[in-house]
Amino acid sequence: MTKNRRQFLQYMVTGTAGSVAIGWLFPAASQSENVDLEKLCSSFPHNSQCENYLPGVRAADSEGKPIEVSEFLADAKAGIPVLVKGLPKVAYLVINEGPKIAEYGINPVCTHLGCTVEWKAERSRFECPCHGSQFDSQGQVTKGPAKRSLPLVTVVVQAKSNPFGGKKTCDRSARKN
């Protein structure tokens, strides 16, 4: 055997033995940790581990009653966000054509200084009462001083066969402009 080949084999054997030794000495590092599904599915709702997991809380109407999708959509109009309770406080559900509930909702916290924005139906936009920022029906900035869009929340419509029924919402990271 040539010297280069011998050195190569020595490096390979040493590296393999070292890897096995490290795996044996630190077994916790080589085993997968329990995944926090709430955190994972809130950030990445379409991840395959989240198929049957519905994080968050059930959405409720202004009186605190759980929302039933069929009744809710009977009164909803496309393009008009609807205020619901659910997250730490409230969120707006986005209604698409159909009518159908979008996979995201809008968190009504202004990205400028944290004031609560309000939907102004007569102007078809969200307005911040503190400093005048304006956002369209999708939460995008149309007038500053806010520079970032309103944060989004994930919305998951559950099947009727699910014992929880209705609708749930959970946090989702804010989209970028």
Short mmCIF file of N, CA and C in Angstrom, two decimals:
data_model
loop_
_atom_site.label_atom_id
_atom_site.label_comp_id
_atom_site.label_asym_id
_atom_site.label_seq_id
_atom_site.Cartn_x
_atom_site.Cartn_y
_atom_site.Cartn_z
N MET A 1 0.84 -1.18 0.00
CA MET A 1 0.00 0.00 0.00
C MET A 1 0.88 1.24 0.00
N THR A 2 0.42 2.23 -0.70
CA THR A 2 1.19 3.47 -0.71
C THR A 2 0.89 4.26 0.55
N LYS A 3 1.79 5.22 0.81
CA LYS A 3 1.65 6.02 2.02
C LYS A 3 0.35 6.83 2.00
N ASN A 4 -0.01 7.39 0.87
CA ASN A 4 -1.24 8.20 0.79
C ASN A 4 -2.49 7.36 1.05
N ARG A 5 -2.52 6.17 0.49
CA ARG A 5 -3.67 5.29 0.70
C ARG A 5 -3.76 4.88 2.16
N ARG A 6 -2.62 4.55 2.76
CA ARG A 6 -2.58 4.14 4.16
C ARG A 6 -3.06 5.30 5.06
N GLN A 7 -2.60 6.50 4.80
CA GLN A 7 -3.03 7.66 5.59
C GLN A 7 -4.54 7.88 5.44
N PHE A 8 -5.03 7.75 4.22
CA PHE A 8 -6.46 7.93 3.98
C PHE A 8 -7.28 6.93 4.79
N LEU A 9 -6.88 5.66 4.76
CA LEU A 9 -7.59 4.63 5.51
C LEU A 9 -7.51 4.89 7.02
N GLN A 10 -6.35 5.35 7.49
CA GLN A 10 -6.22 5.66 8.92
C GLN A 10 -7.17 6.80 9.31
N TYR A 11 -7.26 7.82 8.48
CA TYR A 11 -8.17 8.93 8.75
C TYR A 11 -9.62 8.46 8.76
N MET A 12 -9.97 7.61 7.82
CA MET A 12 -11.34 7.11 7.75
C MET A 12 -11.70 6.28 8.98
N VAL A 13 -10.80 5.37 9.38
CA VAL A 13 -11.06 4.52 10.55
C VAL A 13 -11.12 5.38 11.81
N THR A 14 -10.20 6.31 11.96
CA THR A 14 -10.19 7.19 13.13
C THR A 14 -11.45 8.05 13.18
N GLY A 15 -11.85 8.60 12.04
CA GLY A 15 -13.06 9.43 12.00
C GLY A 15 -14.31 8.65 12.33
N THR A 16 -14.42 7.44 11.79
CA THR A 16 -15.58 6.60 12.07
C THR A 16 -15.63 6.21 13.54
N ALA A 17 -14.49 5.79 14.07
CA ALA A 17 -14.44 5.41 15.49
C ALA A 17 -14.75 6.61 16.38
N GLY A 18 -14.25 7.78 16.01
CA GLY A 18 -14.54 8.98 16.79
C GLY A 18 -16.01 9.34 16.77
N SER A 19 -16.64 9.22 15.62
CA SER A 19 -18.08 9.52 15.51
C SER A 19 -18.90 8.57 16.37
N VAL A 20 -18.56 7.28 16.33
CA VAL A 20 -19.27 6.29 17.14
C VAL A 20 -19.07 6.59 18.62
N ALA A 21 -17.85 6.94 19.01
CA ALA A 21 -17.56 7.24 20.42
C ALA A 21 -18.34 8.46 20.89
N ILE A 22 -18.41 9.49 20.08
CA ILE A 22 -19.16 10.70 20.46
C ILE A 22 -20.65 10.37 20.59
N GLY A 23 -21.18 9.57 19.66
CA GLY A 23 -22.58 9.16 19.74
C GLY A 23 -22.87 8.33 20.98
N TRP A 24 -21.91 7.53 21.39
CA TRP A 24 -22.09 6.69 22.58
C TRP A 24 -21.98 7.53 23.85
N LEU A 25 -21.06 8.50 23.87
CA LEU A 25 -20.87 9.34 25.05
C LEU A 25 -22.00 10.35 25.24
N PHE A 26 -22.57 10.82 24.16
CA PHE A 26 -23.62 11.84 24.23
C PHE A 26 -24.88 11.35 23.52
N PRO A 27 -25.57 10.37 24.08
CA PRO A 27 -26.74 9.82 23.38
C PRO A 27 -27.88 10.82 23.24
N ALA A 28 -28.01 11.76 24.18
CA ALA A 28 -29.12 12.72 24.11
C ALA A 28 -28.99 13.60 22.87
N ALA A 29 -27.77 13.89 22.47
CA ALA A 29 -27.57 14.74 21.29
C ALA A 29 -27.96 14.01 20.02
N SER A 30 -27.84 12.70 20.00
CA SER A 30 -28.15 11.96 18.78
C SER A 30 -29.63 11.57 18.69
N GLN A 31 -30.38 11.68 19.79
CA GLN A 31 -31.80 11.35 19.75
C GLN A 31 -32.61 12.60 19.49
N SER A 32 -33.72 12.44 18.79
CA SER A 32 -34.54 13.61 18.51
C SER A 32 -35.28 14.01 19.79
N GLU A 33 -35.36 15.32 19.99
CA GLU A 33 -36.07 15.84 21.16
C GLU A 33 -37.56 15.88 20.86
N ASN A 34 -38.36 15.96 21.91
CA ASN A 34 -39.80 16.12 21.70
C ASN A 34 -40.03 17.46 21.02
N VAL A 35 -40.81 17.44 19.98
CA VAL A 35 -41.08 18.64 19.21
C VAL A 35 -42.26 19.37 19.85
N ASP A 36 -42.13 20.68 20.03
CA ASP A 36 -43.22 21.50 20.54
C ASP A 36 -44.15 21.78 19.36
N LEU A 37 -45.22 20.96 19.23
CA LEU A 37 -46.10 21.10 18.08
C LEU A 37 -46.81 22.45 18.03
N GLU A 38 -47.10 23.01 19.18
CA GLU A 38 -47.75 24.33 19.20
C GLU A 38 -46.86 25.34 18.49
N LYS A 39 -45.58 25.35 18.83
CA LYS A 39 -44.65 26.30 18.23
C LYS A 39 -44.41 25.97 16.75
N LEU A 40 -44.18 24.70 16.45
CA LEU A 40 -43.92 24.28 15.07
C LEU A 40 -45.11 24.58 14.17
N CYS A 41 -46.30 24.19 14.58
CA CYS A 41 -47.48 24.33 13.72
C CYS A 41 -47.97 25.77 13.65
N SER A 42 -47.65 26.58 14.64
CA SER A 42 -48.01 27.99 14.57
C SER A 42 -47.15 28.70 13.54
N SER A 43 -45.88 28.31 13.45
CA SER A 43 -44.96 28.94 12.50
C SER A 43 -45.04 28.32 11.11
N PHE A 44 -45.27 27.01 11.04
CA PHE A 44 -45.28 26.29 9.77
C PHE A 44 -46.52 25.39 9.69
N PRO A 45 -47.72 25.97 9.48
CA PRO A 45 -48.95 25.20 9.55
C PRO A 45 -49.08 24.10 8.50
N HIS A 46 -48.33 24.17 7.40
CA HIS A 46 -48.44 23.15 6.36
C HIS A 46 -47.38 22.05 6.50
N ASN A 47 -46.63 22.05 7.61
CA ASN A 47 -45.65 21.00 7.87
C ASN A 47 -46.37 19.67 8.01
N SER A 48 -45.77 18.58 7.52
CA SER A 48 -46.43 17.27 7.55
C SER A 48 -46.74 16.79 8.97
N GLN A 49 -45.97 17.24 9.97
CA GLN A 49 -46.24 16.84 11.35
C GLN A 49 -47.50 17.52 11.90
N CYS A 50 -48.00 18.52 11.19
CA CYS A 50 -49.14 19.30 11.68
C CYS A 50 -50.47 18.88 11.05
N GLU A 51 -50.47 17.81 10.24
CA GLU A 51 -51.69 17.40 9.54
C GLU A 51 -52.89 17.24 10.45
N ASN A 52 -52.72 16.56 11.56
CA ASN A 52 -53.84 16.28 12.47
C ASN A 52 -53.76 17.09 13.75
N TYR A 53 -52.93 18.13 13.75
CA TYR A 53 -52.77 18.93 14.95
C TYR A 53 -53.37 20.30 14.70
N LEU A 54 -54.27 20.72 15.56
CA LEU A 54 -54.89 22.04 15.43
C LEU A 54 -54.56 22.87 16.65
N PRO A 55 -53.47 23.64 16.56
CA PRO A 55 -53.06 24.45 17.69
C PRO A 55 -53.97 25.66 17.87
N GLY A 56 -53.76 26.37 18.94
CA GLY A 56 -54.49 27.60 19.15
C GLY A 56 -55.79 27.41 19.90
N VAL A 57 -56.68 28.35 19.71
CA VAL A 57 -57.95 28.33 20.41
C VAL A 57 -59.09 28.50 19.41
N ARG A 58 -60.25 28.09 19.82
CA ARG A 58 -61.42 28.19 18.97
C ARG A 58 -61.88 29.64 18.88
N ALA A 59 -62.20 30.07 17.67
CA ALA A 59 -62.67 31.44 17.47
C ALA A 59 -64.10 31.58 17.98
N ALA A 60 -64.40 32.77 18.48
CA ALA A 60 -65.74 33.05 19.01
C ALA A 60 -66.23 34.38 18.46
N ASP A 61 -67.55 34.55 18.44
CA ASP A 61 -68.10 35.82 17.97
C ASP A 61 -67.96 36.89 19.06
N SER A 62 -68.50 38.06 18.80
CA SER A 62 -68.35 39.18 19.75
C SER A 62 -69.00 38.91 21.10
N GLU A 63 -69.94 37.96 21.16
CA GLU A 63 -70.59 37.61 22.43
C GLU A 63 -69.89 36.44 23.13
N GLY A 64 -68.83 35.91 22.51
CA GLY A 64 -68.09 34.81 23.12
C GLY A 64 -68.59 33.43 22.75
N LYS A 65 -69.58 33.33 21.85
CA LYS A 65 -70.10 32.02 21.43
C LYS A 65 -69.20 31.45 20.34
N PRO A 66 -68.90 30.13 20.41
CA PRO A 66 -68.07 29.52 19.36
C PRO A 66 -68.69 29.70 17.98
N ILE A 67 -67.83 29.92 17.00
CA ILE A 67 -68.30 30.15 15.63
C ILE A 67 -68.51 28.82 14.92
N GLU A 68 -69.70 28.65 14.35
CA GLU A 68 -69.98 27.51 13.47
C GLU A 68 -69.84 28.03 12.05
N VAL A 69 -69.00 27.40 11.27
CA VAL A 69 -68.62 27.90 9.96
C VAL A 69 -69.81 28.14 9.04
N SER A 70 -70.73 27.19 8.93
CA SER A 70 -71.86 27.34 7.99
C SER A 70 -72.71 28.55 8.34
N GLU A 71 -72.99 28.76 9.61
CA GLU A 71 -73.78 29.92 10.03
C GLU A 71 -73.00 31.21 9.82
N PHE A 72 -71.72 31.16 10.12
CA PHE A 72 -70.86 32.33 10.00
C PHE A 72 -70.78 32.79 8.54
N LEU A 73 -70.58 31.85 7.61
CA LEU A 73 -70.44 32.21 6.20
C LEU A 73 -71.75 32.67 5.57
N ALA A 74 -72.88 32.27 6.14
CA ALA A 74 -74.17 32.69 5.60
C ALA A 74 -74.33 34.21 5.67
N ASP A 75 -73.73 34.83 6.68
CA ASP A 75 -73.84 36.27 6.86
C ASP A 75 -72.62 37.04 6.36
N ALA A 76 -71.53 36.35 6.02
CA ALA A 76 -70.28 37.01 5.66
C ALA A 76 -70.28 37.46 4.20
N LYS A 77 -69.53 38.55 3.94
CA LYS A 77 -69.38 39.07 2.59
C LYS A 77 -67.90 39.06 2.23
N ALA A 78 -67.60 38.62 1.01
CA ALA A 78 -66.21 38.55 0.56
C ALA A 78 -65.56 39.93 0.60
N GLY A 79 -64.32 39.97 1.04
CA GLY A 79 -63.56 41.21 1.09
C GLY A 79 -63.76 42.04 2.34
N ILE A 80 -64.67 41.62 3.21
CA ILE A 80 -64.91 42.37 4.44
C ILE A 80 -64.42 41.54 5.62
N PRO A 81 -63.33 41.95 6.26
CA PRO A 81 -62.82 41.21 7.43
C PRO A 81 -63.84 41.24 8.56
N VAL A 82 -63.91 40.14 9.30
CA VAL A 82 -64.88 40.02 10.40
C VAL A 82 -64.12 39.84 11.71
N LEU A 83 -64.44 40.67 12.68
CA LEU A 83 -63.78 40.62 13.99
C LEU A 83 -64.27 39.41 14.78
N VAL A 84 -63.32 38.62 15.29
CA VAL A 84 -63.65 37.47 16.14
C VAL A 84 -62.72 37.46 17.34
N LYS A 85 -63.16 36.80 18.40
CA LYS A 85 -62.31 36.60 19.57
C LYS A 85 -61.59 35.28 19.38
N GLY A 86 -60.47 35.11 20.06
CA GLY A 86 -59.81 33.82 19.94
C GLY A 86 -58.39 33.84 20.43
N LEU A 87 -57.55 34.63 19.82
CA LEU A 87 -56.14 34.66 20.21
C LEU A 87 -56.03 35.30 21.59
N PRO A 88 -54.90 35.88 21.91
CA PRO A 88 -54.85 36.53 23.22
C PRO A 88 -56.01 37.51 23.39
N LYS A 89 -56.41 38.16 22.34
CA LYS A 89 -57.54 39.08 22.41
C LYS A 89 -58.49 38.84 21.23
N VAL A 90 -58.19 39.49 20.10
CA VAL A 90 -59.08 39.39 18.94
C VAL A 90 -58.27 39.27 17.65
N ALA A 91 -58.95 38.93 16.57
CA ALA A 91 -58.35 38.91 15.23
C ALA A 91 -59.48 39.12 14.23
N TYR A 92 -59.12 39.49 13.03
CA TYR A 92 -60.10 39.63 11.96
C TYR A 92 -59.95 38.43 11.03
N LEU A 93 -61.07 37.75 10.75
CA LEU A 93 -61.05 36.68 9.76
C LEU A 93 -61.20 37.32 8.39
N VAL A 94 -60.44 36.83 7.43
CA VAL A 94 -60.51 37.32 6.06
C VAL A 94 -61.46 36.41 5.29
N ILE A 95 -62.43 37.01 4.61
CA ILE A 95 -63.42 36.25 3.85
C ILE A 95 -63.10 36.39 2.36
N ASN A 96 -62.90 35.26 1.69
CA ASN A 96 -62.65 35.24 0.25
C ASN A 96 -63.95 34.98 -0.49
N GLU A 97 -63.88 35.02 -1.83
CA GLU A 97 -65.05 34.71 -2.66
C GLU A 97 -65.53 33.31 -2.37
N GLY A 98 -66.79 33.10 -2.46
CA GLY A 98 -67.35 31.77 -2.23
C GLY A 98 -68.64 31.80 -1.44
N PRO A 99 -68.80 32.39 -0.32
CA PRO A 99 -67.73 32.90 0.56
C PRO A 99 -66.97 31.75 1.22
N LYS A 100 -65.70 32.02 1.48
CA LYS A 100 -64.83 31.02 2.08
C LYS A 100 -63.89 31.75 3.04
N ILE A 101 -63.58 31.11 4.16
CA ILE A 101 -62.67 31.71 5.13
C ILE A 101 -61.24 31.47 4.67
N ALA A 102 -60.44 32.53 4.62
CA ALA A 102 -59.03 32.41 4.21
C ALA A 102 -58.24 31.63 5.26
N GLU A 103 -57.07 31.14 4.87
CA GLU A 103 -56.22 30.36 5.78
C GLU A 103 -55.47 31.25 6.76
N TYR A 104 -55.71 32.53 6.71
CA TYR A 104 -55.06 33.45 7.64
C TYR A 104 -56.05 34.50 8.10
N GLY A 105 -55.77 35.05 9.25
CA GLY A 105 -56.54 36.16 9.78
C GLY A 105 -55.58 37.31 10.02
N ILE A 106 -56.11 38.44 10.41
CA ILE A 106 -55.29 39.63 10.63
C ILE A 106 -55.33 40.01 12.10
N ASN A 107 -54.16 40.13 12.70
CA ASN A 107 -54.03 40.59 14.08
C ASN A 107 -54.11 42.11 14.04
N PRO A 108 -55.07 42.73 14.74
CA PRO A 108 -55.29 44.17 14.62
C PRO A 108 -54.36 45.05 15.46
N VAL A 109 -53.12 44.67 15.58
CA VAL A 109 -52.16 45.47 16.34
C VAL A 109 -51.27 46.23 15.35
N CYS A 110 -51.34 47.55 15.39
CA CYS A 110 -50.57 48.39 14.48
C CYS A 110 -49.08 48.14 14.68
N THR A 111 -48.36 48.01 13.58
CA THR A 111 -46.93 47.72 13.64
C THR A 111 -46.11 48.98 13.91
N HIS A 112 -46.75 50.13 14.00
CA HIS A 112 -46.03 51.36 14.30
C HIS A 112 -45.74 51.46 15.79
N LEU A 113 -46.79 51.53 16.61
CA LEU A 113 -46.59 51.65 18.06
C LEU A 113 -47.49 50.72 18.87
N GLY A 114 -48.13 49.77 18.23
CA GLY A 114 -48.89 48.76 18.96
C GLY A 114 -50.32 49.11 19.32
N CYS A 115 -50.88 50.16 18.73
CA CYS A 115 -52.29 50.49 18.99
C CYS A 115 -53.18 49.47 18.27
N THR A 116 -54.43 49.36 18.69
CA THR A 116 -55.37 48.44 18.05
C THR A 116 -56.05 49.16 16.89
N VAL A 117 -55.89 48.61 15.69
CA VAL A 117 -56.52 49.21 14.51
C VAL A 117 -57.97 48.75 14.43
N GLU A 118 -58.77 49.52 13.72
CA GLU A 118 -60.19 49.20 13.58
C GLU A 118 -60.54 49.13 12.11
N TRP A 119 -61.44 48.20 11.76
CA TRP A 119 -61.92 48.09 10.38
C TRP A 119 -62.97 49.16 10.15
N LYS A 120 -62.77 49.99 9.15
CA LYS A 120 -63.72 51.03 8.77
C LYS A 120 -64.40 50.58 7.47
N ALA A 121 -65.59 49.99 7.60
CA ALA A 121 -66.29 49.41 6.45
C ALA A 121 -66.60 50.45 5.38
N GLU A 122 -66.97 51.68 5.80
CA GLU A 122 -67.33 52.71 4.83
C GLU A 122 -66.14 53.13 3.97
N ARG A 123 -64.91 52.92 4.46
CA ARG A 123 -63.71 53.26 3.71
C ARG A 123 -62.96 52.01 3.21
N SER A 124 -63.45 50.83 3.58
CA SER A 124 -62.84 49.55 3.21
C SER A 124 -61.36 49.47 3.58
N ARG A 125 -61.05 49.83 4.83
CA ARG A 125 -59.66 49.76 5.28
C ARG A 125 -59.60 49.73 6.80
N PHE A 126 -58.44 49.27 7.29
CA PHE A 126 -58.14 49.35 8.72
C PHE A 126 -57.50 50.70 8.98
N GLU A 127 -57.85 51.32 10.12
CA GLU A 127 -57.25 52.60 10.47
C GLU A 127 -56.76 52.55 11.91
N CYS A 128 -55.59 53.12 12.13
CA CYS A 128 -55.03 53.21 13.47
C CYS A 128 -55.48 54.53 14.09
N PRO A 129 -56.18 54.48 15.23
CA PRO A 129 -56.66 55.71 15.85
C PRO A 129 -55.55 56.54 16.48
N CYS A 130 -54.39 55.97 16.70
CA CYS A 130 -53.31 56.68 17.39
C CYS A 130 -52.53 57.63 16.48
N HIS A 131 -52.07 57.13 15.33
CA HIS A 131 -51.21 57.95 14.48
C HIS A 131 -51.63 57.96 13.02
N GLY A 132 -52.80 57.40 12.71
CA GLY A 132 -53.34 57.52 11.36
C GLY A 132 -52.86 56.53 10.32
N SER A 133 -52.12 55.51 10.70
CA SER A 133 -51.71 54.50 9.71
C SER A 133 -52.95 53.85 9.12
N GLN A 134 -52.87 53.48 7.84
CA GLN A 134 -53.99 52.83 7.17
C GLN A 134 -53.51 51.54 6.51
N PHE A 135 -54.38 50.53 6.52
CA PHE A 135 -54.06 49.22 5.96
C PHE A 135 -55.24 48.75 5.13
N ASP A 136 -54.97 48.04 4.03
CA ASP A 136 -56.06 47.52 3.21
C ASP A 136 -56.70 46.29 3.86
N SER A 137 -57.65 45.68 3.17
CA SER A 137 -58.39 44.55 3.75
C SER A 137 -57.52 43.31 3.95
N GLN A 138 -56.33 43.28 3.38
CA GLN A 138 -55.40 42.17 3.56
C GLN A 138 -54.33 42.49 4.61
N GLY A 139 -54.40 43.69 5.20
CA GLY A 139 -53.44 44.08 6.23
C GLY A 139 -52.20 44.78 5.71
N GLN A 140 -52.12 45.06 4.41
CA GLN A 140 -50.96 45.74 3.82
C GLN A 140 -51.04 47.24 4.10
N VAL A 141 -49.90 47.86 4.37
CA VAL A 141 -49.84 49.29 4.64
C VAL A 141 -50.21 50.06 3.38
N THR A 142 -51.14 51.01 3.51
CA THR A 142 -51.47 51.91 2.40
C THR A 142 -51.06 53.34 2.73
N LYS A 143 -50.92 53.65 4.03
CA LYS A 143 -50.48 54.98 4.46
C LYS A 143 -49.80 54.85 5.81
N GLY A 144 -48.64 55.48 5.96
CA GLY A 144 -47.85 55.39 7.19
C GLY A 144 -48.39 56.29 8.27
N PRO A 145 -47.71 56.31 9.40
CA PRO A 145 -46.29 56.06 9.62
C PRO A 145 -45.88 54.59 9.74
N ALA A 146 -46.80 53.65 9.86
CA ALA A 146 -46.41 52.23 9.96
C ALA A 146 -45.69 51.83 8.67
N LYS A 147 -44.64 51.04 8.81
CA LYS A 147 -43.86 50.60 7.65
C LYS A 147 -44.10 49.13 7.31
N ARG A 148 -44.62 48.37 8.28
CA ARG A 148 -44.84 46.93 8.08
C ARG A 148 -46.33 46.61 8.09
N SER A 149 -46.68 45.55 7.38
CA SER A 149 -48.08 45.09 7.33
C SER A 149 -48.53 44.59 8.70
N LEU A 150 -49.83 44.48 8.88
CA LEU A 150 -50.37 43.92 10.12
C LEU A 150 -49.96 42.46 10.24
N PRO A 151 -49.69 41.98 11.45
CA PRO A 151 -49.31 40.56 11.63
C PRO A 151 -50.47 39.64 11.27
N LEU A 152 -50.12 38.44 10.83
CA LEU A 152 -51.12 37.44 10.45
C LEU A 152 -51.23 36.36 11.50
N VAL A 153 -52.38 35.70 11.52
CA VAL A 153 -52.58 34.51 12.35
C VAL A 153 -53.11 33.42 11.44
N THR A 154 -52.74 32.19 11.72
CA THR A 154 -53.21 31.06 10.93
C THR A 154 -54.64 30.72 11.32
N VAL A 155 -55.46 30.42 10.35
CA VAL A 155 -56.84 30.02 10.59
C VAL A 155 -57.02 28.62 10.01
N VAL A 156 -57.55 27.72 10.81
CA VAL A 156 -57.78 26.34 10.38
C VAL A 156 -59.26 26.03 10.55
N VAL A 157 -59.93 25.65 9.46
CA VAL A 157 -61.33 25.26 9.53
C VAL A 157 -61.35 23.76 9.76
N GLN A 158 -62.01 23.34 10.83
CA GLN A 158 -62.08 21.92 11.17
C GLN A 158 -63.25 21.26 10.48
N ALA A 159 -63.08 19.97 10.18
CA ALA A 159 -64.15 19.18 9.58
C ALA A 159 -65.27 18.97 10.59
N LYS A 160 -66.49 18.81 10.11
CA LYS A 160 -67.65 18.60 10.99
C LYS A 160 -67.49 17.37 11.87
N SER A 161 -66.79 16.34 11.38
CA SER A 161 -66.65 15.11 12.16
C SER A 161 -65.73 15.29 13.36
N ASN A 162 -64.95 16.37 13.36
CA ASN A 162 -64.05 16.62 14.48
C ASN A 162 -64.87 16.98 15.71
N PRO A 163 -64.60 16.40 16.86
CA PRO A 163 -65.40 16.67 18.05
C PRO A 163 -65.34 18.12 18.51
N PHE A 164 -64.31 18.86 18.08
CA PHE A 164 -64.21 20.25 18.50
C PHE A 164 -65.06 21.15 17.62
N GLY A 165 -65.31 20.75 16.37
CA GLY A 165 -66.15 21.51 15.45
C GLY A 165 -65.68 22.93 15.23
N GLY A 166 -66.39 23.67 14.41
CA GLY A 166 -66.16 25.09 14.25
C GLY A 166 -64.82 25.50 13.70
N LYS A 167 -64.13 26.40 14.37
CA LYS A 167 -62.95 27.03 13.84
C LYS A 167 -61.96 27.31 14.95
N LYS A 168 -60.70 27.25 14.62
CA LYS A 168 -59.66 27.57 15.59
C LYS A 168 -58.68 28.54 14.96
N THR A 169 -57.98 29.28 15.78
CA THR A 169 -56.94 30.17 15.26
C THR A 169 -55.68 29.99 16.09
N CYS A 170 -54.57 30.34 15.51
CA CYS A 170 -53.31 30.29 16.25
C CYS A 170 -52.36 31.33 15.68
N ASP A 171 -51.32 31.67 16.43
CA ASP A 171 -50.35 32.66 15.97
C ASP A 171 -49.61 32.20 14.74
N ARG A 172 -49.27 33.15 13.91
CA ARG A 172 -48.38 32.90 12.79
C ARG A 172 -47.50 34.13 12.67
N SER A 173 -46.26 33.95 12.34
CA SER A 173 -45.35 35.09 12.29
C SER A 173 -45.83 36.11 11.27
N ALA A 174 -45.48 37.36 11.51
CA ALA A 174 -45.93 38.45 10.65
C ALA A 174 -45.31 38.32 9.27
N ARG A 175 -46.10 38.63 8.26
CA ARG A 175 -45.55 38.59 6.90
C ARG A 175 -44.70 39.83 6.68
N LYS A 176 -43.82 39.77 5.75
CA LYS A 176 -42.94 40.89 5.41
C LYS A 176 -43.56 41.66 4.25
N ASN A 177 -43.28 42.96 4.20
CA ASN A 177 -43.76 43.78 3.08
C ASN A 177 -43.08 43.41 1.80
#
